[in-house]
Amino acid sequence: MGMTIAEKILAAHSGHESVVPGQLIECTTDWVLCHEITTPAALRMLEERGMDRVFNPDQIVAVPDHSVPAMNIKAAKMYQKLKSWVHEKGIKHFYDVGRGGIAHVVLENTGLVRPGQTLVSGDSHTCNAGALGMFATGVGSTDLAGAIYAGRVWFKVPETMLIRVTGDMQPGVTPKDIVLEVIRRIGADGANYLVMEWVGDTIDRLDMEGRFTLTNMAIEAGGKTGIIKVDDTTRAYLAERGVTPDQYIEYTSDPDANYKVVIDVDASQVEPTVAYPHIPSNGRVAGSDRIAVTHAYVGSCTNGRIGDLRDVARILKGRRVADGVQMIVVPATQAIWKQAAQEGLMEIFVDAGASVSYPSCGACLGMHSGVLGPDDVCISSTNRNFVGRMGDPSAQIYLASPATVAASAVAGFITDPREYNAGGTEAAD
Ligand SMILES: CC(C)[C@H](C(=O)O)[C@@H](O)C(=O)O
Ligand code: SF4
């Protein structure tokens, strides 16, 4: 029987000719991504057992991103722990505060992670990198410890869900709307332990940024990871980062590969979608109800990329954030911050009355730099709207595309971005 991309990558990394779903395998990891929240626990486990070593300092990427710059002493200690380990072990790829940003977005831009590879990390949005045609997934601290120590990790080979997206998205509709619509249809556990493989002419036309948004949210449907095959868009993206085709392996799914389920999506029918509290599958069409907001947040590993910021700037240009709404924009990385400044986007945000913050996970998970208070209502470009996710448990979080967040910030209530001429792909000016 044929194999899927994911099965082929897992076979190649476990010394098997072929693998089948359900099979238990031990895989080599090409990359281990470490941040300051989950890595210290893994390191402690290793230290307590006298196993304090790394399998290869050149195959570990360390990026502090959640609680940096530290907002309290506990956070400062976690950062210190990661940093001292990096120096002690000679970890080559370290993106310190001021040189990195949100780990997943930093990583996708390095040119280090490539098609056909495996990547694990103690973070559930590691699936983000699957848009590069690689098998990337989050693991718990014990498996992370094993990966750091041995460069190996065990998996039960997952089954795959095929998501076929065809047709042109309406102007003002973005990949975020597509993924929120898919999660609405299948449910927050609809892809439990499945690989979500995205195909179709709509996906073929998407740039890499849009593809990352899709694979990033696999975990919000319970998916083991998301994956998209390599095409000219992927190759060009890698070439821009100095990576040549001889440096990676392109896998494609066989025509007779076995899919557990196939989901068809007509992209032309997808509308700007908002996931209502308190679960990402609670999607409704933007503007269906008049919901006043107190906060608007643009950022995160899902939607803090330059194209997202351009979408926001296009709407904010010449407009003001409504009185009483606190809008925060967080470029996902230092490089994106700089690019946005060069393009004049920062000026547009500031003129509109939005606050621009440094790259970090801070507000996305309610740690710092924009924590929500009791009964606050936030429209957010992030990926999770669980109770208490961004602060007080009584706060309400609505997930949407950056365009919908911007339009809602201006209106003061959740609204359809198409009413603000969202939709072109040209730069804000
Ligand atoms: C803190 C970290 C372990 C967590 C995750 O794994 O996803 C965070 O990034 C999140 O988005 O909730
Ligand atoms: S930006 Fe948010 S979702 Fe992404 S890794 Fe950070 S906390 Fe998790």
Coordinates of C-alpha atoms and ligand atoms in Angstrom, one line a residue:
M1 CA 0.0 0.0 0.0
G2 CA 1.1 3.6 -0.7
M3 CA 2.3 5.9 2.0
T4 CA 1.6 9.5 3.0
I5 CA 4.3 12.2 3.3
A6 CA 4.3 11.8 7.1
E7 CA 4.6 8.0 6.9
K8 CA 7.5 8.3 4.5
I9 CA 9.4 10.7 6.7
L10 CA 8.8 8.6 9.8
A11 CA 9.9 5.4 7.9
A12 CA 13.1 7.1 6.8
H13 CA 13.9 8.2 10.3
S14 CA 13.2 4.9 12.0
G15 CA 15.1 2.6 9.7
H16 CA 12.1 1.0 8.1
E17 CA 11.2 0.6 4.4
S18 CA 7.7 1.4 5.3
V19 CA 5.5 2.1 8.3
V20 CA 1.8 1.7 8.9
P21 CA -0.5 3.7 11.2
G22 CA -0.5 2.4 14.8
Q23 CA 3.0 1.0 14.5
L24 CA 5.3 2.0 17.4
I25 CA 8.6 3.3 16.1
E26 CA 11.7 5.0 17.4
C27 CA 12.8 8.0 15.3
T28 CA 15.8 10.1 15.0
T29 CA 15.3 13.8 15.4
D30 CA 17.0 16.2 13.0
W31 CA 16.1 19.1 15.2
V32 CA 15.1 19.8 18.8
L33 CA 13.7 23.2 19.6
C34 CA 14.0 24.5 23.1
H35 CA 12.4 27.4 24.9
E36 CA 12.7 28.5 28.5
I37 CA 9.3 27.2 29.7
T38 CA 9.5 23.4 29.1
T39 CA 13.2 22.9 28.6
P40 CA 14.3 23.5 32.3
A41 CA 12.1 20.6 33.5
A42 CA 13.6 18.3 30.9
L43 CA 17.1 19.4 31.9
R44 CA 16.4 18.7 35.5
M45 CA 15.2 15.2 34.7
L46 CA 18.5 14.5 32.9
E47 CA 20.6 16.1 35.6
E48 CA 18.9 14.0 38.4
R49 CA 19.7 10.9 36.5
G50 CA 23.3 11.8 35.7
M51 CA 22.4 12.0 32.0
D52 CA 23.3 15.6 31.6
R53 CA 24.4 15.7 28.0
V54 CA 23.1 16.7 24.5
F55 CA 23.0 14.4 21.5
N56 CA 24.4 17.1 19.3
P57 CA 24.8 20.8 20.1
D58 CA 24.5 21.7 16.4
Q59 CA 21.0 20.1 16.1
I60 CA 19.4 22.0 18.9
V61 CA 17.8 25.4 18.5
A62 CA 17.2 27.4 21.6
V63 CA 14.9 30.5 21.6
P64 CA 13.6 32.1 24.8
D65 CA 10.2 33.5 23.9
H66 CA 7.4 33.0 26.4
S67 CA 8.4 34.9 29.5
V68 CA 11.0 37.3 28.1
P69 CA 12.1 39.9 28.8
A70 CA 11.5 38.5 32.2
M71 CA 8.5 40.0 34.1
N72 CA 9.4 38.5 37.5
I73 CA 12.2 36.7 39.3
K74 CA 10.8 33.2 38.5
A75 CA 10.9 34.0 34.8
A76 CA 14.3 35.4 35.1
K77 CA 15.5 32.2 36.6
M78 CA 14.0 30.1 33.8
Y79 CA 15.7 32.3 31.2
Q80 CA 19.0 32.0 33.1
K81 CA 18.7 28.2 33.2
L82 CA 18.2 28.0 29.4
K83 CA 21.0 30.4 28.7
S84 CA 23.6 28.8 31.0
W85 CA 22.8 25.4 29.5
V86 CA 23.2 26.8 26.0
H87 CA 26.6 28.1 26.9
E88 CA 27.7 25.0 28.9
K89 CA 26.8 22.6 26.1
G90 CA 27.9 24.8 23.2
I91 CA 24.5 24.9 21.6
K92 CA 25.2 26.6 18.3
H93 CA 21.8 28.0 17.3
F94 CA 20.8 30.3 20.1
Y95 CA 18.5 33.2 19.4
D96 CA 18.7 35.3 22.5
V97 CA 16.2 38.1 23.5
G98 CA 16.8 40.9 21.0
R99 CA 18.0 38.5 18.3
G100 CA 15.0 36.1 18.0
G101 CA 11.3 36.4 18.9
I102 CA 8.6 33.7 19.0
A103 CA 10.5 30.4 18.6
H104 CA 8.3 28.8 15.9
V105 CA 8.5 31.9 13.6
V106 CA 12.2 32.4 14.3
L107 CA 12.8 28.8 13.3
E108 CA 10.8 28.8 10.1
N109 CA 12.9 31.6 8.9
T110 CA 16.3 30.2 9.7
G111 CA 16.6 27.9 6.8
L112 CA 17.7 25.2 9.3
V113 CA 14.5 23.2 9.3
R114 CA 13.9 21.6 5.9
P115 CA 11.6 19.3 4.0
G116 CA 11.8 15.7 4.9
Q117 CA 13.2 16.3 8.4
T118 CA 11.9 15.6 11.9
L119 CA 11.6 18.2 14.6
V120 CA 10.4 17.9 18.2
S121 CA 10.0 20.5 20.9
G122 CA 8.2 20.8 24.2
D123 CA 5.7 23.2 22.7
S124 CA 2.4 22.2 21.1
H125 CA 2.6 24.6 18.2
T126 CA 5.8 22.9 16.8
C127 CA 3.4 21.6 14.1
N128 CA 3.9 25.0 12.6
A129 CA 7.0 23.9 10.7
G130 CA 5.0 21.1 8.9
A131 CA 4.2 23.7 6.2
L132 CA 7.8 23.0 5.0
G133 CA 7.0 19.4 4.2
M134 CA 8.6 18.1 7.4
F135 CA 7.3 16.1 10.4
A136 CA 7.2 18.5 13.3
T137 CA 5.4 17.9 16.6
G138 CA 5.2 18.9 20.2
V139 CA 6.2 16.4 22.9
G140 CA 6.1 16.4 26.7
S141 CA 9.1 17.2 28.9
T142 CA 10.0 13.5 29.3
D143 CA 10.2 12.9 25.6
L144 CA 11.9 16.2 25.2
A145 CA 14.6 15.1 27.7
G146 CA 15.0 11.9 25.7
A147 CA 15.4 13.8 22.4
I148 CA 17.9 16.2 24.0
Y149 CA 19.9 13.3 25.4
A150 CA 19.7 10.8 22.5
G151 CA 18.3 12.6 19.5
R152 CA 15.6 10.0 19.5
V153 CA 11.9 9.9 20.2
W154 CA 9.2 7.3 20.0
F155 CA 6.0 7.7 18.1
K156 CA 2.9 5.7 17.3
V157 CA 2.6 6.3 13.6
P158 CA -0.5 8.5 13.2
E159 CA -3.2 8.1 10.6
T160 CA -3.7 11.1 8.2
M161 CA -6.6 13.3 7.5
L162 CA -6.6 14.8 4.0
I163 CA -8.0 18.4 3.8
R164 CA -8.6 19.4 0.2
V165 CA -9.2 23.1 -0.3
T166 CA -10.2 24.3 -3.7
G167 CA -11.4 27.6 -5.2
D168 CA -10.5 31.2 -4.7
M169 CA -10.8 32.9 -1.3
Q170 CA -13.0 36.0 -1.3
P171 CA -11.2 39.3 -0.8
G172 CA -10.8 39.8 2.9
V173 CA -10.8 36.1 3.7
T174 CA -7.4 34.7 4.8
P175 CA -5.9 31.3 5.7
K176 CA -6.8 31.9 9.3
D177 CA -10.5 31.9 8.3
I178 CA -10.0 28.7 6.4
V179 CA -8.4 26.9 9.4
L180 CA -11.0 28.3 11.8
E181 CA -13.7 27.0 9.4
V182 CA -12.1 23.6 9.2
I183 CA -11.8 23.3 13.0
R184 CA -15.5 24.5 13.3
R185 CA -16.5 21.6 11.0
I186 CA -14.4 18.8 12.5
G187 CA -14.4 20.0 16.2
A188 CA -11.6 20.7 18.6
D189 CA -10.9 16.9 18.8
G190 CA -11.8 16.2 15.1
A191 CA -8.2 15.4 14.2
N192 CA -7.1 13.7 17.4
Y193 CA -3.7 12.1 16.9
L194 CA -4.0 12.6 13.1
V195 CA -1.7 14.3 10.7
M196 CA -3.6 17.1 8.9
E197 CA -2.3 17.1 5.3
W198 CA -3.4 20.1 3.3
V199 CA -3.8 19.9 -0.5
G200 CA -5.7 21.6 -3.3
D201 CA -5.4 24.5 -5.7
T202 CA -6.1 27.0 -2.9
I203 CA -3.1 25.7 -0.9
D204 CA -1.0 25.7 -4.1
R205 CA -1.6 29.4 -4.4
L206 CA -0.9 30.3 -0.8
D207 CA 2.4 31.8 0.2
M208 CA 4.5 30.2 3.0
E209 CA 3.1 32.6 5.6
G210 CA -0.4 31.5 4.9
R211 CA 0.6 27.8 5.0
F212 CA 2.3 28.2 8.4
T213 CA -0.9 29.6 9.7
L214 CA -2.7 26.4 8.6
T215 CA -0.2 23.9 10.0
N216 CA 0.3 26.0 13.2
M217 CA -3.3 25.3 14.3
A218 CA -3.3 21.5 13.7
I219 CA -3.1 21.1 17.5
E220 CA -6.3 23.1 18.0
A221 CA -8.1 20.2 16.3
G222 CA -6.1 17.7 18.3
G223 CA -3.8 16.9 15.4
K224 CA -0.4 15.3 15.8
T225 CA 0.8 17.8 13.2
G226 CA 0.0 19.5 10.0
I227 CA 1.9 19.0 6.7
I228 CA 2.0 20.5 3.2
K229 CA 4.0 19.0 0.4
V230 CA 6.9 20.9 -1.2
D231 CA 6.3 22.9 -4.3
D232 CA 7.9 25.9 -6.1
T233 CA 6.7 28.2 -3.4
T234 CA 8.5 26.1 -0.7
R235 CA 11.6 25.8 -2.9
A236 CA 11.7 29.6 -3.5
Y237 CA 11.3 30.3 0.2
L238 CA 14.2 28.0 1.1
A239 CA 16.3 29.4 -1.7
E240 CA 15.8 32.9 -0.2
R241 CA 17.3 31.4 3.0
G242 CA 20.3 30.0 1.1
V243 CA 19.0 26.4 1.1
T244 CA 19.4 24.4 -2.1
P245 CA 17.4 21.4 -3.2
D246 CA 20.3 19.0 -2.6
Q247 CA 20.0 19.9 1.1
Y248 CA 16.6 18.5 1.6
I249 CA 14.3 15.6 0.6
E250 CA 10.9 16.2 -1.0
Y251 CA 8.3 13.5 -0.1
T252 CA 4.9 13.3 -1.7
S253 CA 2.0 11.2 -0.7
D254 CA 1.4 8.2 -3.0
P255 CA -1.8 8.1 -5.1
D256 CA -2.9 5.0 -3.2
A257 CA -1.9 6.4 0.3
N258 CA -4.4 5.6 3.0
Y259 CA -6.3 8.5 4.5
K260 CA -8.5 8.0 7.6
V261 CA -10.8 10.8 6.4
V262 CA -11.0 13.3 3.6
I263 CA -12.5 16.8 4.2
D264 CA -13.4 19.0 1.2
V265 CA -13.5 22.8 1.6
D266 CA -14.7 25.2 -1.0
A267 CA -12.6 28.3 -0.2
S268 CA -14.9 30.6 -2.1
Q269 CA -17.6 29.8 0.4
V270 CA -15.5 30.6 3.5
E271 CA -16.3 33.9 5.2
P272 CA -14.3 35.9 7.7
T273 CA -14.7 33.6 10.7
V274 CA -14.5 34.3 14.4
A275 CA -14.1 31.5 17.0
Y276 CA -16.3 32.5 20.0
P277 CA -15.3 31.7 23.6
H278 CA -14.0 29.3 24.9
I279 CA -12.9 26.9 22.2
P280 CA -11.4 27.3 18.8
S281 CA -14.1 25.2 17.2
N282 CA -16.8 27.7 18.1
G283 CA -16.7 29.5 14.8
R284 CA -19.3 31.9 13.4
V285 CA -19.2 34.5 10.6
A286 CA -17.6 37.7 11.7
G287 CA -20.1 40.4 12.5
S288 CA -23.0 37.9 13.1
D289 CA -23.6 39.5 16.5
R290 CA -22.7 42.9 17.8
I291 CA -20.0 42.2 20.4
A292 CA -18.2 45.2 21.9
V293 CA -14.5 44.6 22.5
T294 CA -12.2 46.1 25.1
H295 CA -9.0 44.7 23.6
A296 CA -7.6 43.8 20.2
Y297 CA -4.5 41.8 19.9
V298 CA -2.4 41.0 16.8
G299 CA 0.6 38.7 17.2
S300 CA 1.6 35.1 18.0
C301 CA 3.1 32.2 16.1
T302 CA -0.1 31.9 14.2
N303 CA -0.5 35.4 12.9
G304 CA 2.4 37.8 13.8
R305 CA 4.1 37.6 10.4
I306 CA 4.8 40.5 8.1
G307 CA 1.9 39.8 5.8
D308 CA -0.4 39.8 8.9
L309 CA 1.0 43.2 9.9
R310 CA 0.4 44.5 6.3
D311 CA -3.2 43.3 6.5
V312 CA -3.6 45.2 9.8
A313 CA -1.9 48.4 8.5
R314 CA -4.1 48.4 5.4
I315 CA -7.1 48.7 7.6
L316 CA -5.7 51.0 10.2
K317 CA -4.2 53.5 7.7
G318 CA -6.0 56.8 8.1
R319 CA -8.2 55.4 10.8
R320 CA -8.2 55.3 14.6
V321 CA -8.7 52.5 17.1
A322 CA -12.1 53.1 18.8
D323 CA -12.0 54.9 22.1
G324 CA -12.0 52.4 24.9
V325 CA -10.3 49.7 22.9
Q326 CA -6.7 48.8 23.8
M327 CA -5.0 47.5 20.7
I328 CA -1.6 45.7 20.9
V329 CA 0.4 44.7 17.9
V330 CA 3.3 42.2 18.4
P331 CA 5.6 41.4 15.5
A332 CA 6.5 37.8 15.9
T333 CA 10.3 38.3 15.5
Q334 CA 12.9 41.0 15.6
A335 CA 13.3 40.6 11.8
I336 CA 9.6 41.2 11.3
W337 CA 9.7 44.2 13.6
K338 CA 12.5 45.7 11.6
Q339 CA 10.7 44.9 8.3
A340 CA 7.5 46.5 9.5
A341 CA 9.4 49.6 10.6
Q342 CA 11.1 49.9 7.2
E343 CA 7.8 49.6 5.4
G344 CA 6.3 52.4 7.6
L345 CA 3.8 50.0 9.2
M346 CA 4.8 51.0 12.7
E347 CA 3.9 54.6 12.0
I348 CA 0.5 53.5 10.9
F349 CA -0.1 51.5 14.0
V350 CA 1.1 54.3 16.3
D351 CA -1.0 57.0 14.4
A352 CA -4.0 54.7 14.8
G353 CA -3.5 54.6 18.6
A354 CA -2.3 51.0 18.7
S355 CA 0.5 50.0 21.1
V356 CA 3.4 48.1 19.5
S357 CA 5.2 45.6 21.8
Y358 CA 8.4 43.6 21.5
P359 CA 8.3 40.1 20.0
S360 CA 7.2 37.5 22.6
C361 CA 4.5 35.1 23.6
G362 CA 3.5 37.3 26.5
A363 CA -0.1 38.3 25.9
C364 CA -0.9 35.2 23.8
L365 CA -0.9 33.1 26.9
G366 CA -1.7 35.7 29.5
M367 CA 1.8 36.0 31.0
H368 CA 2.7 39.6 30.5
S369 CA 2.5 42.6 28.1
G370 CA -1.3 42.7 27.9
V371 CA -2.9 40.4 30.4
L372 CA -6.7 40.6 30.4
G373 CA -8.7 41.6 33.4
P374 CA -12.1 40.5 34.7
D375 CA -14.8 40.6 31.9
D376 CA -12.5 42.1 29.3
V377 CA -13.5 41.1 25.8
C378 CA -10.6 40.5 23.4
I379 CA -10.6 39.9 19.6
S380 CA -7.3 38.1 19.0
S381 CA -5.2 36.8 16.1
T382 CA -3.9 34.0 18.3
N383 CA -4.9 30.3 18.3
R384 CA -6.5 29.5 21.6
N385 CA -9.4 31.0 23.5
F386 CA -9.7 28.7 26.5
V387 CA -10.9 30.0 29.8
G388 CA -8.2 32.1 31.4
R389 CA -5.9 31.8 28.4
M390 CA -5.1 35.5 28.2
G391 CA -5.7 36.4 31.8
D392 CA -8.7 36.5 34.1
P393 CA -11.0 33.5 33.7
S394 CA -14.0 35.8 33.2
A395 CA -12.4 37.4 30.1
Q396 CA -13.8 36.5 26.8
I397 CA -11.5 35.7 23.9
Y398 CA -12.6 35.7 20.2
L399 CA -10.1 34.3 17.7
A400 CA -9.9 35.8 14.2
S401 CA -7.7 36.8 11.3
P402 CA -5.5 39.9 11.7
A403 CA -7.8 41.8 9.3
T404 CA -10.8 41.0 11.4
V405 CA -9.0 42.1 14.6
A406 CA -8.0 45.4 13.0
A407 CA -11.5 46.1 11.6
S408 CA -13.0 45.2 15.0
A409 CA -10.5 47.5 16.8
V410 CA -11.6 50.4 14.6
A411 CA -15.3 49.7 14.9
G412 CA -15.2 48.9 18.7
F413 CA -17.1 45.7 18.1
I414 CA -16.5 42.5 16.2
T415 CA -17.0 43.2 12.6
D416 CA -16.5 41.9 9.0
P417 CA -13.2 43.2 7.7
R418 CA -14.6 43.4 4.2
E419 CA -16.5 46.5 5.2
Y420 CA -13.0 48.1 5.6
N421 CA -11.8 47.1 2.2
A422 CA -9.6 44.4 3.5
G423 CA -8.3 42.0 0.9
G424 CA -5.6 43.2 -1.4
T425 CA -2.1 41.6 -1.1
E426 CA -0.1 44.8 -1.9
A427 CA 1.9 46.5 0.8
A428 CA 0.1 49.1 3.0
D429 CA 1.2 52.1 1.1
Ligands
LIG1 C1 4.1 27.1 27.3 C2 3.9 26.1 26.2 C3 4.3 24.8 26.8 C4 2.6 26.2 25.5 C5 2.4 25.1 24.4 O1 2.9 24.0 24.5 O2 1.7 25.3 23.5 C6 2.3 27.6 24.9 O3 3.2 27.9 23.9 C7 0.9 27.7 24.4 O4 0.7 28.1 23.3 O5 0.0 27.3 25.2
SF4_2 S1 2.8 32.6 20.5 FE1 1.2 31.7 21.8 S2 0.6 29.8 20.8 FE2 2.6 30.4 19.9 S3 4.1 29.4 21.1 FE3 3.8 31.4 22.0 S4 2.3 31.1 23.7 FE4 2.2 29.3 22.3

